[in-house]
Coordinates of C-alpha atoms and ligand atoms in Angstrom, one line a residue:
M1 CA 0.0 0.2 0.3
M2 CA 1.3 3.5 -0.8
R3 CA 0.5 6.2 1.6
A4 CA -0.6 9.7 0.3
T5 CA 2.3 11.3 1.4
D6 CA 4.6 8.8 -0.1
L7 CA 3.2 9.2 -3.4
A8 CA 3.5 13.2 -2.9
H9 CA 7.2 12.5 -2.5
L10 CA 7.5 10.4 -5.6
V11 CA 5.8 12.8 -7.8
M12 CA 8.5 15.9 -5.9
R13 CA 11.6 13.8 -6.5
Q14 CA 10.8 13.8 -10.0
S15 CA 10.1 17.6 -10.3
I16 CA 12.6 19.0 -8.1
K17 CA 16.6 19.1 -8.1
A18 CA 19.6 20.3 -6.6
G19 CA 19.5 23.9 -6.0
D20 CA 15.9 24.8 -6.4
W21 CA 13.5 27.0 -4.0
V22 CA 10.7 25.1 -2.7
I23 CA 7.8 25.3 -0.2
D24 CA 6.5 22.9 3.0
A25 CA 3.4 24.9 3.1
T26 CA 2.3 23.1 6.1
V27 CA 5.3 21.7 8.3
G28 CA 4.1 20.2 11.4
N29 CA 7.0 17.7 12.4
G30 CA 9.0 18.7 9.5
H31 CA 9.2 15.7 7.7
D32 CA 8.4 16.8 4.6
T33 CA 11.0 20.1 5.0
L34 CA 13.5 17.7 5.8
F35 CA 12.6 15.5 3.0
L36 CA 12.8 18.6 0.4
A37 CA 15.9 20.0 2.3
E38 CA 17.9 16.4 1.0
I39 CA 16.6 17.2 -2.5
V40 CA 17.6 21.0 -3.0
G41 CA 20.9 20.4 -1.1
P42 CA 23.4 23.5 0.3
T43 CA 22.7 25.6 -2.8
G44 CA 18.7 25.5 -2.4
R45 CA 16.3 27.0 -0.4
V46 CA 13.2 25.8 1.5
F47 CA 10.6 27.7 3.1
G48 CA 8.4 26.1 5.7
F49 CA 5.2 27.7 7.1
D50 CA 2.9 26.8 9.9
V51 CA 0.7 28.4 12.6
Q52 CA 1.9 26.2 15.5
L53 CA 5.2 27.3 17.4
E54 CA 5.3 24.5 19.3
A55 CA 5.7 22.5 16.1
L56 CA 8.2 24.8 14.3
E57 CA 10.4 25.4 17.0
R58 CA 10.9 21.4 17.4
T59 CA 11.3 20.9 14.0
A60 CA 13.5 24.3 14.1
E61 CA 16.0 22.1 16.8
R62 CA 16.6 19.0 14.6
L63 CA 16.8 20.9 11.1
A64 CA 19.2 23.3 12.3
H65 CA 22.3 21.8 10.8
L66 CA 20.4 22.9 7.5
P67 CA 20.9 26.4 6.3
Q68 CA 19.0 26.2 3.1
V69 CA 15.5 26.0 5.3
T70 CA 14.0 28.8 6.8
L71 CA 11.1 28.8 8.9
V72 CA 8.1 30.9 9.0
H73 CA 5.5 31.2 12.1
D74 CA 2.8 32.3 9.5
G75 CA 0.0 30.7 7.8
H76 CA 0.3 29.8 4.1
E77 CA -2.6 32.1 3.4
N78 CA 0.4 34.8 3.9
L79 CA 3.0 33.1 1.8
S80 CA 3.8 36.0 -0.7
G81 CA 4.6 38.2 2.2
H82 CA 7.8 36.3 3.1
L83 CA 8.9 35.3 -0.1
L84 CA 11.7 38.1 -1.7
P85 CA 10.4 40.1 -4.5
D86 CA 12.9 37.7 -6.6
T87 CA 11.1 34.8 -5.8
S88 CA 8.4 35.4 -8.4
D89 CA 8.4 32.6 -10.8
Q90 CA 11.3 31.1 -9.3
L91 CA 9.6 27.7 -6.8
S92 CA 9.9 24.4 -8.4
G93 CA 7.4 22.6 -5.8
V94 CA 5.1 23.5 -3.0
M95 CA 3.8 20.7 -0.5
F96 CA 1.1 21.1 1.5
N97 CA -0.1 18.4 3.5
L98 CA -3.8 19.4 5.0
G99 CA -5.4 18.5 8.1
Y100 CA -4.0 18.1 11.8
L101 CA -0.9 17.2 13.3
P102 CA -1.0 13.4 14.7
G103 CA -0.1 14.1 18.0
A104 CA -1.6 17.4 18.4
S105 CA -4.7 19.1 19.1
R106 CA -7.3 18.5 16.5
E107 CA -8.6 22.6 17.0
T108 CA -5.4 23.4 14.6
I109 CA -6.9 22.3 11.4
T110 CA -6.1 23.5 8.1
R111 CA -9.1 25.0 6.8
A112 CA -10.6 25.5 3.0
E113 CA -10.6 29.4 3.3
S114 CA -6.6 29.7 3.9
T115 CA -5.9 26.8 2.2
L116 CA -7.2 28.4 -0.9
G117 CA -5.1 31.2 0.0
G118 CA -2.0 29.3 0.0
L119 CA -2.6 27.4 -3.0
D120 CA -3.6 30.6 -4.8
Q121 CA -0.2 32.4 -3.4
A122 CA 2.1 28.9 -4.3
L123 CA 0.7 28.7 -7.7
A124 CA 1.4 32.9 -8.3
H125 CA 5.0 32.1 -7.6
L126 CA 5.7 28.7 -9.3
G127 CA 8.0 28.5 -12.2
V128 CA 7.3 26.3 -15.3
P129 CA 7.9 23.6 -14.7
G130 CA 7.0 23.1 -11.3
V131 CA 4.4 21.3 -9.2
V132 CA 2.1 21.8 -6.6
T133 CA 1.2 18.4 -4.1
V134 CA -1.9 18.5 -2.1
V135 CA -2.5 15.4 0.7
M136 CA -5.7 15.8 1.4
Y137 CA -8.1 13.9 4.6
P138 CA -11.7 14.0 3.9
G139 CA -12.2 11.6 6.8
H140 CA -11.9 14.2 9.7
D141 CA -14.4 16.6 11.0
G142 CA -14.2 19.8 8.4
G143 CA -12.0 17.4 5.9
E144 CA -14.5 16.5 3.5
E145 CA -15.5 20.4 3.1
E146 CA -11.7 21.4 2.5
T147 CA -11.3 18.4 0.3
V148 CA -14.4 19.2 -1.9
A149 CA -13.2 22.5 -1.9
V150 CA -9.6 22.5 -2.8
R151 CA -10.5 19.5 -6.1
A152 CA -12.9 22.7 -6.9
F153 CA -10.4 25.0 -7.1
A154 CA -8.0 23.2 -8.6
E155 CA -11.1 22.0 -11.4
G156 CA -11.0 26.0 -12.2
L157 CA -7.4 27.0 -12.7
G158 CA -6.5 28.2 -16.3
P159 CA -4.6 26.1 -19.2
S160 CA -1.5 27.1 -17.7
F161 CA -1.5 24.1 -15.5
T162 CA -2.6 20.6 -15.5
V163 CA -4.3 18.8 -12.6
M164 CA -4.1 15.2 -11.6
R165 CA -5.9 13.7 -8.4
H166 CA -5.4 10.3 -7.0
S167 CA -8.1 8.6 -4.9
R168 CA -8.4 5.5 -3.4
L169 CA -5.4 5.3 -1.9
N170 CA -5.9 3.1 0.9
S171 CA -9.1 0.8 2.1
A172 CA -10.6 3.3 4.5
R173 CA -13.6 5.1 2.9
P174 CA -13.3 8.1 2.7
A175 CA -9.4 7.7 2.0
P176 CA -7.0 10.2 1.9
E177 CA -6.3 11.7 -1.9
L178 CA -3.3 13.6 -3.2
L179 CA -4.0 16.3 -5.7
T180 CA -1.1 17.3 -7.4
I181 CA -0.8 20.6 -10.0
H182 CA 1.4 20.8 -12.5
R183 CA 2.6 23.9 -14.2
I184 CA 2.9 23.5 -17.7
N185 CA 3.0 26.6 -19.6
Ligands
SAM201 C1 -0.8 17.1 8.7 S1 -0.1 18.5 9.7 C2 1.2 18.3 8.3 C3 2.1 17.1 8.8 C4 4.0 17.5 8.4 N1 4.1 18.0 7.2 C5 4.8 16.7 8.9 O1 5.4 16.3 8.3 O2 4.9 16.5 9.8 C6 -0.9 19.9 8.8 C7 0.1 21.1 9.7 O3 -0.8 22.0 9.0 C8 -0.6 23.1 10.0 N2 -1.4 24.4 9.9 C9 -2.8 24.5 9.8 N3 -3.1 25.8 9.4 C10 -2.4 26.0 8.6 C11 -1.9 27.7 7.8 N4 -3.4 28.5 7.5 N5 -0.5 27.6 7.3 C12 0.0 27.2 7.9 N6 0.1 25.7 8.0 C13 -1.1 25.5 8.9 C14 -0.8 22.6 11.0 O4 -0.7 23.2 12.7 C15 -0.1 21.4 11.1 O5 0.7 21.7 11.5

């Protein structure tokens, strides 16, 4: 069985390389941040966002030896404000892992409105080729509403983007989903 997060890594690994600038839009415990940092290496940049200070502090300690990582205590809906002006059109990958942080309070979940704001800004800074991965969990409270909103947002994108939706990733119903958005021109 392949987890949605593993499939997101597979897609990202095919799309980014050493020296690239990328974003982890939902840092949490930092698994995706570390994964991205290892690929882009010391010549690349990883910007990580989370609204939970405690998670960010733990992750910052674990990733302190990686100078390519910048962690930002803010929501991904404010992403644009934290990037340098010359980051415009430079990002090659952005990862979203929605929902709540396992082991932490379920009160701090991602929510449709801010997620769509973050996606909109991520896509505005995406280069060609570039990819955004979104792992979604329709099974928890509020998750279905968010999943439906993200699917609709992706379907409404213009011709510069192509969208793939991976569903039925495990036997749970509803199962986690992976949505990928590639910028193609
Ligand atoms: C499923 S967890 C991410 C797991 C993480 N990728 C990892 O490897 O551990 C979702 C995270 O999104 C964060 N979050 C919630 N709303 C957010 C927002 N508006 N902007 C950025 N992060 C947010 C939560 O605090 C939580 O840590």
